[in-house]
Coordinates of N, CA and C in Angstrom, one line a residue:
M18 N -39.3 -8.0 -19.3 CA -37.9 -8.8 -19.5 C -38.4 -10.3 -19.5
P19 N -38.4 -11.3 -20.3 CA -38.5 -12.7 -20.2 C -37.8 -13.2 -18.8
R20 N -39.0 -14.2 -18.4 CA -38.2 -14.7 -17.1 C -36.8 -15.5 -17.3
G21 N -36.5 -16.1 -18.5 CA -35.3 -16.7 -18.1 C -33.7 -15.6 -18.2
A22 N -34.6 -14.5 -18.6 CA -33.3 -13.7 -19.3 C -33.0 -13.2 -17.6
G23 N -34.1 -12.8 -16.6 CA -34.4 -12.5 -15.4 C -33.7 -13.4 -14.1
D24 N -33.8 -15.1 -14.8 CA -33.2 -15.5 -13.7 C -31.6 -15.4 -14.3
G25 N -31.5 -15.5 -15.3 CA -29.9 -15.2 -15.7 C -29.2 -14.3 -15.0
A26 N -29.8 -13.0 -15.1 CA -29.2 -12.0 -14.3 C -28.9 -12.2 -12.7
A27 N -30.1 -12.9 -12.2 CA -29.9 -13.2 -10.7 C -28.8 -14.1 -10.8
R28 N -28.7 -15.2 -11.4 CA -27.7 -16.0 -11.3 C -26.2 -15.3 -11.2
A29 N -26.0 -14.5 -12.2 CA -24.8 -14.3 -12.5 C -24.8 -13.0 -11.0
A30 N -25.4 -12.2 -10.5 CA -25.3 -11.6 -9.2 C -24.9 -12.4 -8.7
E31 N -25.4 -13.3 -8.4 CA -25.1 -14.5 -7.2 C -23.7 -14.9 -6.8
R32 N -23.0 -14.8 -8.1 CA -21.7 -14.9 -8.3 C -20.8 -14.0 -8.0
L33 N -21.1 -12.9 -7.9 CA -20.2 -11.8 -7.3 C -19.8 -11.9 -6.2
V34 N -18.4 -11.2 -5.6 CA -18.5 -11.5 -4.4 C -17.8 -10.0 -3.6
S35 N -17.6 -10.0 -2.7 CA -16.9 -8.5 -2.5 C -15.3 -9.0 -2.3
I36 N -14.7 -7.8 -2.1 CA -13.4 -7.7 -2.1 C -12.8 -8.5 -1.1
G37 N -13.4 -8.6 0.1 CA -12.9 -9.4 1.2 C -12.7 -10.9 0.9
T38 N -13.9 -11.4 0.4 CA -13.8 -12.6 -0.2 C -12.8 -13.2 -1.3
V39 N -12.5 -12.3 -1.8 CA -11.6 -12.2 -3.1 C -10.1 -12.4 -2.5
L40 N -9.9 -11.6 -1.6 CA -8.7 -11.6 -0.8 C -8.2 -13.0 0.0
T41 N -9.5 -13.4 0.8 CA -9.4 -14.4 1.1 C -8.8 -15.6 0.4
R42 N -9.6 -15.6 -1.0 CA -9.1 -16.8 -1.9 C -7.9 -16.6 -2.5
L43 N -7.6 -15.3 -2.5 CA -5.7 -15.3 -3.2 C -5.2 -15.6 -2.3
R44 N -5.3 -15.2 -1.1 CA -4.4 -15.4 0.3 C -3.7 -17.1 0.1
E45 N -4.8 -17.8 -0.3 CA -4.8 -19.0 -0.3 C -3.5 -19.8 -0.6
E46 N -2.8 -18.8 -2.1 CA -1.8 -19.2 -2.9 C -0.8 -17.9 -3.0
F47 N -1.3 -17.0 -2.3 CA -0.5 -15.6 -2.1 C -0.5 -14.9 -0.7
P48 N 0.1 -15.7 0.4 CA -0.2 -15.1 1.7 C 0.0 -13.6 1.7
E49 N 0.8 -12.7 1.1 CA 1.3 -11.9 1.2 C 0.4 -10.6 0.7
V50 N -0.4 -11.0 0.0 CA -1.6 -10.3 -0.7 C -2.3 -9.3 0.3
T51 N -2.4 -8.1 0.0 CA -3.5 -7.0 0.4 C -5.0 -6.6 -0.5
I52 N -5.7 -6.0 0.6 CA -6.7 -5.5 0.0 C -6.2 -4.2 -0.9
S53 N -5.2 -3.5 -0.4 CA -4.7 -2.1 -1.2 C -4.0 -3.0 -2.7
K54 N -3.2 -4.0 -2.4 CA -2.8 -4.6 -3.9 C -3.7 -4.5 -4.9
I55 N -5.1 -5.4 -4.6 CA -6.3 -5.5 -5.1 C -6.6 -4.2 -5.9
R56 N -6.4 -3.3 -5.0 CA -6.9 -1.4 -5.7 C -5.8 -1.4 -6.2
F57 N -4.9 -1.5 -6.2 CA -3.5 -1.1 -7.2 C -3.6 -1.7 -8.4
L58 N -3.8 -3.0 -8.7 CA -3.9 -3.6 -9.8 C -5.2 -3.2 -10.3
E59 N -6.7 -2.9 -9.7 CA -7.6 -2.2 -10.7 C -7.1 -0.7 -11.2
A60 N -6.7 -0.2 -10.3 CA -6.2 1.3 -10.8 C -5.3 1.5 -12.1
E61 N -4.6 0.4 -11.8 CA -3.8 0.1 -13.2 C -4.2 -0.6 -14.5
G62 N -5.7 -0.9 -13.9 CA -6.1 -1.2 -15.2 C -6.3 -2.6 -15.7
L63 N -5.7 -3.2 -14.8 CA -5.6 -4.9 -14.8 C -7.1 -5.8 -14.6
V64 N -7.9 -5.3 -14.2 CA -8.8 -6.0 -13.6 C -10.2 -4.8 -13.6
E65 N -11.2 -5.1 -13.7 CA -12.5 -4.2 -13.3 C -13.5 -4.9 -13.2
P66 N -13.6 -4.8 -11.3 CA -14.5 -5.1 -10.9 C -16.1 -4.3 -10.7
R67 N -17.0 -4.8 -10.7 CA -18.5 -4.3 -11.2 C -18.5 -3.4 -9.8
R68 N -19.3 -2.0 -9.7 CA -19.7 -1.4 -8.6 C -21.4 -1.5 -8.6
T69 N -21.4 -1.7 -7.1 CA -23.0 -1.5 -6.9 C -23.2 -0.4 -6.6
A70 N -24.8 0.0 -6.4 CA -25.1 1.6 -6.2 C -24.9 2.1 -5.4
S71 N -24.2 1.7 -4.0 CA -23.2 2.1 -3.2 C -22.0 2.3 -3.1
G72 N -21.4 1.6 -4.7 CA -19.9 1.8 -4.4 C -19.2 1.1 -4.0
Y73 N -19.7 0.0 -3.9 CA -18.9 -1.4 -3.4 C -18.6 -2.2 -4.8
R74 N -17.1 -2.6 -4.3 CA -16.3 -3.5 -5.6 C -17.1 -4.8 -5.4
K75 N -17.5 -5.6 -6.8 CA -18.2 -6.7 -6.8 C -17.5 -7.7 -7.8
F76 N -16.7 -8.5 -7.5 CA -15.9 -9.6 -8.3 C -16.0 -10.5 -8.8
S77 N -16.2 -11.0 -10.0 CA -16.8 -12.4 -10.9 C -16.0 -13.2 -10.5
P78 N -15.9 -14.7 -10.7 CA -15.3 -15.8 -10.7 C -13.9 -15.2 -11.9
E79 N -14.6 -14.6 -12.8 CA -13.4 -14.5 -13.9 C -12.3 -13.5 -13.5
D80 N -13.1 -12.6 -12.9 CA -11.9 -11.4 -12.1 C -10.9 -12.2 -11.3
V81 N -11.5 -12.8 -10.4 CA -10.6 -13.7 -9.7 C -9.8 -14.6 -10.3
E82 N -10.3 -15.4 -11.2 CA -9.3 -15.9 -11.9 C -7.8 -15.2 -12.7
R83 N -8.5 -13.9 -13.2 CA -7.7 -12.7 -13.7 C -6.5 -12.7 -12.8
L84 N -7.0 -12.0 -11.6 CA -6.2 -12.0 -10.3 C -5.0 -12.7 -10.1
L85 N -5.4 -14.3 -10.1 CA -4.5 -15.0 -9.9 C -3.6 -15.2 -10.9
R86 N -3.8 -15.0 -12.6 CA -3.1 -15.1 -13.7 C -2.1 -13.9 -13.1
I87 N -2.2 -12.5 -12.6 CA -1.8 -11.7 -12.7 C -0.8 -11.7 -11.7
L88 N -1.0 -12.1 -10.8 CA -0.2 -12.4 -9.5 C 0.9 -14.0 -9.6
R89 N 0.4 -14.7 -10.4 CA 1.5 -15.8 -10.7 C 2.5 -15.3 -11.9
M90 N 1.9 -14.3 -12.8 CA 2.9 -13.8 -13.9 C 4.0 -12.9 -13.0
Q91 N 3.6 -12.0 -12.0 CA 4.6 -11.4 -11.3 C 5.5 -12.3 -10.7
R92 N 4.7 -13.2 -9.9 CA 6.0 -14.2 -9.2 C 7.2 -15.1 -9.9
D93 N 6.2 -15.6 -10.9 CA 7.1 -16.6 -11.6 C 8.0 -16.0 -12.8
H94 N 7.7 -15.1 -13.3 CA 8.4 -14.3 -14.5 C 8.6 -12.7 -14.1
Y95 N 8.6 -12.3 -13.4 CA 8.7 -10.8 -12.7 C 8.5 -9.7 -14.0
L96 N 7.5 -9.9 -14.5 CA 6.9 -9.2 -15.5 C 6.6 -7.9 -15.0
P97 N 6.4 -6.9 -15.7 CA 5.9 -5.6 -15.4 C 4.2 -5.6 -15.8
L98 N 3.7 -4.6 -14.9 CA 2.1 -4.7 -15.4 C 1.8 -4.7 -16.6
K99 N 2.6 -4.1 -17.2 CA 2.1 -3.3 -18.7 C 2.1 -4.3 -19.7
V100 N 3.4 -5.3 -19.5 CA 3.5 -6.5 -20.3 C 2.4 -7.5 -19.9
I101 N 2.4 -7.6 -18.9 CA 0.9 -8.4 -18.3 C -0.3 -8.2 -18.6
R102 N -0.6 -7.0 -18.6 CA -1.7 -6.4 -19.0 C -2.0 -6.6 -20.9
E103 N -0.8 -6.1 -21.3 CA -0.9 -6.5 -22.8 C -1.0 -8.1 -23.2
H104 N -0.5 -9.1 -22.2 CA -0.6 -10.5 -22.9 C -2.1 -11.2 -22.0
L105 N -2.8 -10.5 -21.2 CA -4.1 -11.2 -21.0 C -5.0 -10.3 -22.0
D106 N -4.7 -9.2 -22.4 CA -5.7 -8.7 -23.0 C -5.7 -9.2 -24.4
A107 N -4.3 -9.8 -25.0 CA -4.4 -10.3 -26.2 C -5.1 -12.1 -25.9
V108 N -4.8 -12.4 -24.9 CA -5.6 -13.7 -24.7 C -7.2 -13.8 -24.8
E109 N -7.6 -12.3 -24.2 CA -8.8 -12.5 -24.0 C -9.3 -12.1 -25.6
R110 N -8.8 -11.5 -26.3 CA -9.1 -10.9 -27.8 C -9.2 -12.1 -28.6
G111 N -8.1 -13.0 -28.3 CA -8.1 -14.3 -29.0 C -8.9 -15.6 -28.9
G112 N -9.5 -15.2 -27.4 CA -10.5 -16.0 -27.1 C -9.6 -17.4 -26.9
E113 N -8.2 -17.6 -26.4 CA -7.6 -18.4 -25.9 C -7.2 -18.5 -24.5
S114 N -6.8 -19.7 -23.9 CA -6.8 -20.0 -22.6 C -5.3 -19.2 -22.7
A115 N -4.9 -18.7 -21.1 CA -3.8 -18.2 -21.0 C -2.7 -19.1 -21.0
A116 N -2.6 -20.1 -20.9 CA -1.7 -21.3 -21.0 C -1.5 -21.4 -22.0
A117 N -1.9 -21.1 -23.3 CA -1.8 -21.4 -24.6 C -1.0 -20.3 -25.2
Q118 N -0.9 -19.3 -24.4 CA -0.4 -18.2 -25.0 C 1.2 -18.0 -24.4
P119 N 1.8 -17.6 -25.4 CA 3.6 -17.6 -25.1 C 3.7 -16.6 -23.7
V120 N 4.4 -16.5 -23.0 CA 4.2 -15.4 -21.8 C 5.9 -14.8 -22.4
P121 N 6.1 -13.5 -22.8 CA 7.2 -13.1 -23.1 C 8.5 -13.5 -22.0
A122 N 9.5 -13.9 -22.9 CA 10.4 -14.8 -22.2 C 11.5 -13.7 -21.2
P123 N 11.7 -14.4 -20.2 CA 12.5 -13.1 -19.2 C 14.0 -14.0 -19.8
R124 N 15.0 -13.3 -18.8 CA 16.4 -13.9 -19.0 C 17.1 -12.7 -18.0
R125 N 18.4 -13.4 -17.7 CA 19.0 -12.7 -16.7 C 19.6 -11.7 -17.0
R126 N 19.7 -10.7 -16.0 CA 20.4 -9.3 -16.3 C 21.8 -9.7 -16.5
A127 N 22.5 -9.0 -17.3 CA 24.2 -9.8 -17.3 C 24.8 -9.6 -15.7
G128 N 25.5 -10.4 -16.0 CA 26.2 -10.6 -14.7 C 25.5 -11.2 -13.5
E129 N 24.5 -11.5 -13.2 CA 23.6 -11.4 -12.5 C 23.0 -12.8 -12.2
E130 N 23.2 -13.6 -11.1 CA 22.7 -14.9 -10.4 C 21.3 -14.7 -9.8
G131 N 20.5 -15.7 -10.0 CA 19.4 -15.9 -9.0 C 18.2 -15.6 -9.9
P132 N 17.1 -15.2 -9.6 CA 15.6 -15.2 -10.3 C 15.7 -14.3 -11.2
W133 N 15.1 -15.1 -12.5 CA 15.2 -14.2 -14.0 C 14.3 -12.9 -13.9
E134 N 14.6 -11.8 -14.6 CA 14.1 -10.3 -14.6 C 13.7 -10.5 -16.0
H135 N 12.7 -9.7 -16.4 CA 12.1 -9.4 -17.8 C 13.0 -8.0 -18.1
T136 N 13.3 -8.0 -19.3 CA 14.2 -7.1 -19.8 C 13.3 -5.9 -20.3
A137 N 12.2 -5.9 -20.0 CA 11.2 -4.8 -20.3 C 11.2 -3.5 -19.6
T138 N 10.8 -2.9 -19.7 CA 10.9 -1.0 -19.2 C 10.1 -1.3 -17.8
E139 N 11.1 -1.0 -17.0 CA 10.4 -1.2 -15.6 C 10.1 0.3 -14.7
P140 N 8.9 0.1 -13.6 CA 9.0 1.6 -13.3 C 10.4 1.9 -12.6
P141 N 10.6 3.4 -12.4 CA 12.0 3.9 -12.3 C 11.8 3.8 -10.4
E142 N 13.0 3.3 -9.5 CA 12.8 3.3 -8.3 C 12.4 5.1 -7.9
P143 N 11.3 5.0 -6.5 CA 11.0 6.1 -6.2 C 11.9 7.2 -5.8
P144 N 12.1 8.6 -5.9 CA 13.0 9.2 -6.0 C 13.6 9.4 -4.4
P145 N 14.7 9.7 -4.2 CA 15.1 9.9 -2.7 C 14.2 10.9 -1.8
P146 N 13.8 10.4 -0.5 CA 12.7 11.5 0.2 C 13.4 12.8 0.1
V147 N 12.1 14.0 0.3 CA 12.4 15.2 0.3 C 13.0 15.4 1.8
R148 N 14.0 16.4 2.1 CA 14.5 16.8 3.4 C 14.4 18.3 3.5
I149 N 14.5 18.9 5.1 CA 14.4 20.4 5.0 C 15.5 20.5 6.2
G150 N 15.9 21.4 5.8 CA 16.9 22.0 6.6 C 16.3 22.6 8.1
R151 N 17.3 22.5 9.0 CA 17.0 23.3 10.4 C 16.1 24.6 10.4
P152 N 16.8 25.5 9.7 CA 16.4 26.9 9.7 C 15.2 27.1 9.0
E153 N 14.5 25.6 8.5 CA 13.4 25.9 7.4 C 12.2 25.2 8.4
L154 N 12.8 24.5 9.3 CA 12.1 23.8 10.3 C 11.3 24.4 10.9
L155 N 12.4 25.4 11.5 CA 11.9 26.5 12.6 C 11.3 27.8 12.1
A156 N 11.7 27.8 10.7 CA 10.6 29.1 10.4 C 9.1 28.6 10.0
A157 N 8.8 27.3 9.5 CA 7.7 26.8 8.9 C 7.0 26.6 10.3
A158 N 7.2 26.3 11.3 CA 6.8 25.9 12.3 C 6.5 27.1 13.5
G159 N 7.3 28.0 13.3 CA 7.3 29.2 14.0 C 7.7 28.8 15.6
V160 N 8.7 28.2 15.7 CA 9.0 28.2 16.9 C 11.1 28.3 17.1
G161 N 11.3 28.1 18.2 CA 12.4 29.0 18.1 C 13.6 27.7 18.7
E162 N 14.7 28.3 18.5 CA 15.6 26.9 18.5 C 15.6 26.7 20.3
G163 N 15.6 27.1 21.0 CA 15.2 26.2 22.0 C 14.3 25.6 22.5
E164 N 13.2 25.7 21.9 CA 12.0 24.7 22.0 C 12.4 23.5 21.0
L165 N 12.9 23.7 20.1 CA 13.5 22.4 19.0 C 14.1 21.5 19.9
V166 N 15.3 22.3 20.5 CA 16.4 21.3 21.3 C 15.6 20.7 22.8
E167 N 14.8 21.5 23.4 CA 14.2 20.6 23.9 C 13.3 19.6 23.7
W168 N 12.3 19.6 22.6 CA 11.5 18.4 21.7 C 12.6 17.4 21.4
E169 N 13.8 17.7 21.2 CA 14.8 16.7 20.6 C 15.3 15.9 21.6
S170 N 15.5 16.3 22.7 CA 15.6 15.9 24.3 C 14.8 14.6 24.5
Y171 N 13.8 15.1 24.3 CA 12.6 14.0 24.7 C 12.6 13.0 23.4
G172 N 12.9 13.4 22.1 CA 12.6 12.1 20.9 C 11.4 12.7 20.4
L173 N 11.2 13.7 20.5 CA 9.9 13.9 19.5 C 10.3 14.2 18.5
L174 N 11.1 14.6 18.1 CA 11.7 15.0 16.7 C 13.6 14.9 16.5
Q175 N 13.9 14.4 15.7 CA 15.2 13.7 15.7 C 16.0 14.1 14.1
P176 N 16.7 14.8 13.6 CA 17.4 14.8 12.4 C 17.7 13.8 11.8
G177 N 17.6 13.5 10.5 CA 18.6 12.3 9.8 C 19.9 12.6 10.2
P178 N 20.5 11.8 9.5 CA 22.0 11.6 9.5 C 22.8 12.8 8.9
D179 N 21.8 13.0 7.8 CA 22.3 14.5 6.9 C 21.9 15.6 7.4
G180 N 21.3 15.5 9.0 CA 21.2 16.8 9.6 C 19.8 17.4 9.0
G181 N 19.1 16.6 8.1 CA 17.9 17.3 7.6 C 16.8 16.6 8.1
Y182 N 15.4 17.5 8.2 CA 14.6 16.2 8.6 C 13.3 16.2 7.5
D183 N 12.4 15.0 7.9 CA 11.4 14.9 7.3 C 10.2 15.9 7.0
P184 N 10.1 16.3 5.9 CA 8.7 17.2 6.0 C 7.6 17.2 7.0
E185 N 7.3 15.7 7.6 CA 6.3 15.6 8.5 C 6.7 16.4 9.8
A186 N 8.0 16.8 10.0 CA 8.6 17.2 11.0 C 7.7 18.5 11.4
V187 N 7.4 19.2 10.5 CA 6.7 20.7 10.6 C 5.1 20.5 11.3
T188 N 4.7 19.5 10.6 CA 3.4 19.0 11.2 C 3.4 18.5 13.1
V189 N 4.7 17.9 13.0 CA 4.7 17.4 14.5 C 5.3 18.8 15.4
A190 N 6.2 19.3 14.9 CA 6.3 20.6 15.4 C 5.2 21.4 16.0
K191 N 4.4 21.7 15.2 CA 3.3 22.8 15.2 C 2.2 22.1 16.3
L192 N 2.0 20.9 16.1 CA 1.0 20.2 17.2 C 1.8 20.0 18.4
V193 N 3.1 19.8 18.5 CA 3.9 19.9 20.3 C 3.4 21.1 20.5
A194 N 3.9 22.0 19.8 CA 3.3 23.7 20.3 C 2.1 24.0 20.6
E195 N 1.1 23.4 19.9 CA -0.3 23.4 20.3 C -0.7 23.1 21.5
L196 N -0.3 21.7 21.6 CA 0.0 21.0 22.8 C 0.5 21.6 23.9
G197 N 1.5 22.4 23.8 CA 2.2 22.9 24.7 C 1.2 24.5 25.3
R198 N 0.8 24.8 24.5 CA -0.5 26.2 24.9 C -1.6 25.3 26.2
F199 N -1.9 23.8 26.1 CA -2.8 23.2 26.9 C -1.9 22.8 28.3
G200 N -0.7 23.2 28.3 CA 0.2 22.7 29.8 C 0.8 21.4 29.2
L201 N 0.4 20.8 28.2 CA 1.1 19.3 28.0 C 2.6 19.5 27.6
E202 N 3.4 19.1 28.1 CA 5.1 19.5 28.1 C 6.0 18.5 27.4
P203 N 6.7 18.6 26.7 CA 7.3 17.5 26.0 C 7.5 15.9 26.7
R204 N 7.4 16.2 27.8 CA 8.0 14.9 28.8 C 6.5 14.2 28.6
H205 N 5.3 14.7 28.8 CA 4.2 14.3 28.9 C 3.8 13.6 27.6
L206 N 4.6 14.0 26.4 CA 4.3 13.3 25.0 C 5.2 12.2 24.9
R207 N 5.8 11.8 25.6 CA 7.1 10.8 25.0 C 6.1 9.3 24.8
A208 N 5.1 9.3 26.0 CA 4.2 8.0 25.6 C 3.4 7.9 24.6
V209 N 3.1 9.1 23.9 CA 2.3 9.3 22.5 C 3.7 8.7 21.4
K210 N 4.8 9.3 21.4 CA 5.8 9.1 20.6 C 6.2 7.3 20.8
A211 N 6.1 7.0 21.8 CA 6.9 5.7 22.1 C 5.3 4.6 21.3
A212 N 4.2 5.0 21.2 CA 3.0 4.2 20.8 C 2.8 4.6 19.2
A213 N 3.4 5.8 18.9 CA 3.7 6.2 17.5 C 4.7 4.9 16.4
D214 N 5.9 4.9 17.8 CA 7.0 4.1 17.2 C 6.4 2.4 17.2
R215 N 5.7 2.2 18.0 CA 5.1 0.8 18.0 C 4.1 0.7 16.9
E216 N 3.3 1.6 16.4 CA 2.4 1.3 15.4 C 3.4 1.6 14.0
A217 N 4.3 2.2 14.0 CA 5.3 1.9 12.8 C 5.7 0.5 12.6
G218 N 6.4 0.1 13.7 CA 6.9 -1.2 14.0 C 5.7 -2.0 13.4
L219 N 4.7 -2.1 13.7 CA 3.6 -2.9 12.9 C 3.5 -3.2 11.5
V220 N 3.5 -1.6 11.1 CA 3.3 -1.4 9.7 C 4.8 -2.1 8.6
E221 N 5.4 -1.8 9.7 CA 6.8 -2.2 8.9 C 7.2 -3.6 8.6
Q222 N 6.3 -4.7 9.8 CA 6.3 -5.9 9.8 C 5.1 -6.6 8.5
V223 N 4.3 -5.6 8.4 CA 3.3 -6.0 7.1 C 4.4 -5.8 5.8
V224 N 4.9 -4.8 5.6 CA 5.2 -4.4 4.2 C 6.7 -4.7 4.0
A225 N 7.7 -5.3 4.8 CA 8.9 -5.5 4.8 C 9.1 -6.4 4.1
P226 N 8.7 -7.7 4.0 CA 8.7 -8.3 2.8 C 8.1 -8.1 1.0
L227 N 7.3 -7.1 1.1 CA 6.9 -6.3 0.0 C 8.5 -5.4 -0.7
R228 N 9.0 -4.8 0.6 CA 10.2 -3.8 0.1 C 11.4 -4.7 0.0
R229 N 11.3 -6.0 0.0 CA 12.8 -6.7 0.1 C 12.3 -7.6 -1.4
H230 N 11.3 -7.2 -1.9 CA 11.1 -7.8 -3.3 C 12.3 -7.5 -4.1
R231 N 12.3 -8.5 -5.6 CA 12.9 -8.0 -6.6 C 12.1 -7.5 -7.4
N232 N 11.1 -7.4 -7.4 CA 9.9 -6.9 -8.4 C 10.0 -5.5 -7.7
P233 N 10.6 -4.5 -8.9 CA 10.1 -2.9 -8.6 C 8.3 -2.6 -8.5
Q234 N 7.5 -3.1 -9.0 CA 6.6 -3.1 -8.9 C 6.0 -3.3 -7.5
T235 N 6.4 -4.8 -7.0 CA 6.1 -4.5 -5.6 C 6.5 -4.0 -4.9
R236 N 7.7 -3.7 -4.9 CA 8.5 -2.6 -4.0 C 7.7 -1.0 -3.9
A237 N 7.2 -1.0 -5.0 CA 6.2 0.5 -5.3 C 5.1 -0.1 -4.5
H238 N 4.4 -0.9 -4.3 CA 3.2 -1.1 -4.0 C 3.4 -1.4 -2.4
A239 N 4.4 -1.5 -1.9 CA 4.9 -1.5 -0.4 C 4.6 -0.4 0.0
E240 N 5.2 0.9 -0.7 CA 4.8 2.2 -0.2 C 3.4 2.7 -0.1
A241 N 2.9 2.3 -1.1 CA 1.5 2.3 -1.1 C 0.5 1.8 0.4
T242 N 1.0 0.5 0.5 CA 0.2 -0.2 1.8 C 0.8 0.5 2.9
A243 N 2.1 0.7 3.0 CA 2.6 1.5 4.1 C 1.6 2.9 4.6
Q244 N 1.7 3.5 3.5 CA 0.6 4.7 3.6 C -0.7 4.4 4.0
E245 N -1.5 3.3 3.2 CA -2.8 3.2 3.9 C -3.2 2.4 4.9
L246 N -2.1 1.8 5.7 CA -2.0 1.3 7.0 C -1.9 2.7 8.1
A247 N -0.8 3.6 7.3 CA -0.9 4.7 8.5 C -2.2 5.4 8.6
G248 N -2.6 5.7 7.7 CA -3.9 6.1 7.5 C -4.9 5.5 8.9
L249 N -5.2 3.9 8.4 CA -6.2 3.1 9.2 C -5.5 3.3 10.8
S250 N -4.5 3.2 10.8 CA -3.4 3.3 12.1 C -4.5 4.5 12.9
V251 N -4.1 5.8 12.3 CA -4.4 6.9 12.7 C -5.7 6.8 13.2
R252 N -7.0 6.6 12.1 CA -8.0 6.8 12.6 C -8.4 5.9 13.8
L253 N -7.9 4.8 13.9 CA -7.9 4.0 14.8 C -7.8 4.5 16.2
H254 N -6.5 5.3 16.1 CA -6.1 5.8 17.5 C -6.8 6.9 17.8
A255 N -7.2 7.4 17.0 CA -8.1 9.1 17.1 C -9.6 8.3 17.7
A256 N -10.4 7.0 17.3 CA -11.4 6.3 17.7 C -11.5 6.1 18.9
L257 N -10.1 5.4 19.5 CA -9.7 5.0 20.7 C -9.8 6.0 21.7
V258 N -9.1 7.0 21.1 CA -8.9 8.4 22.1 C -10.4 8.8 22.3
R259 N -11.1 8.7 21.7 CA -12.5 9.5 21.8 C -13.6 8.4 22.5
M260 N -13.1 6.9 22.3 CA -14.1 6.2 23.1 C -13.9 6.2 24.5
A261 N -12.2 6.4 24.9 CA -11.8 6.2 26.2 C -12.5 7.8 27.1
L262 N -12.6 8.7 26.2 CA -13.2 9.9 27.0 C -14.2 10.0 26.6
G263 N -15.0 9.1 26.2 CA -16.6 8.6 26.2 C -17.2 10.0 25.4
T264 N -16.8 10.6 24.6 CA -17.2 11.5 23.5 C -17.5 11.1 22.2
R265 N -18.1 11.7 21.5 CA -18.4 11.2 20.2 C -18.2 12.7 19.1
P266 N -17.9 12.1 18.0 CA -17.3 13.6 16.7 C -18.5 14.3 16.6
Q267 N -18.3 15.5 16.8 CA -19.9 16.3 16.5 C -19.8 16.5 15.1

């Protein structure tokens, strides 16, 4: 390969940055942006970073600029991602700057005051959460009514206003029963529940601004962010317990 071509490839590689660096740059203008948001935009086909041999994402300056355009169009025009993608693709095909291309005109919803909303098809609101009844919970967890009543008295499980339970209650019930076989009673597990509530509160602090956003795409992204943070919190908790016990996973 000619030396000039090799030097050009090396210079191009030097311009690539990690997702962490991209996040820092985006947060200068969009403090609420998270890594999961960037991954979400990638999954939706709005940006295509390169991948290293190890699978790490590497972003070019053009990728960063494209992300900034996407976020600005969401913030300023409340455009659905499909419209944004079509707009940016048209700009790239035409070889013109984004500023020279007209953004689809938004308008107010009928009888509504406040920020402009685009009339293009928006993603539907997420369906209501699935609930399970008390008999289904008892059957799935393999426990009796007396055990469930005791666990509820210690706040380990609680039905919702409709009398139903979150499906995750089945997992909680099974784990509480399993820990009971080692002599750990519900009263011993109140500290675990309190710690979980505090962790959930931290997650809520992060995603609450996204959930209140008028843009349905942003609200949908809030749920993905909450799930990712919850997973990271669980992994951290497990690692801290292992470290406190002085053990390592086998």
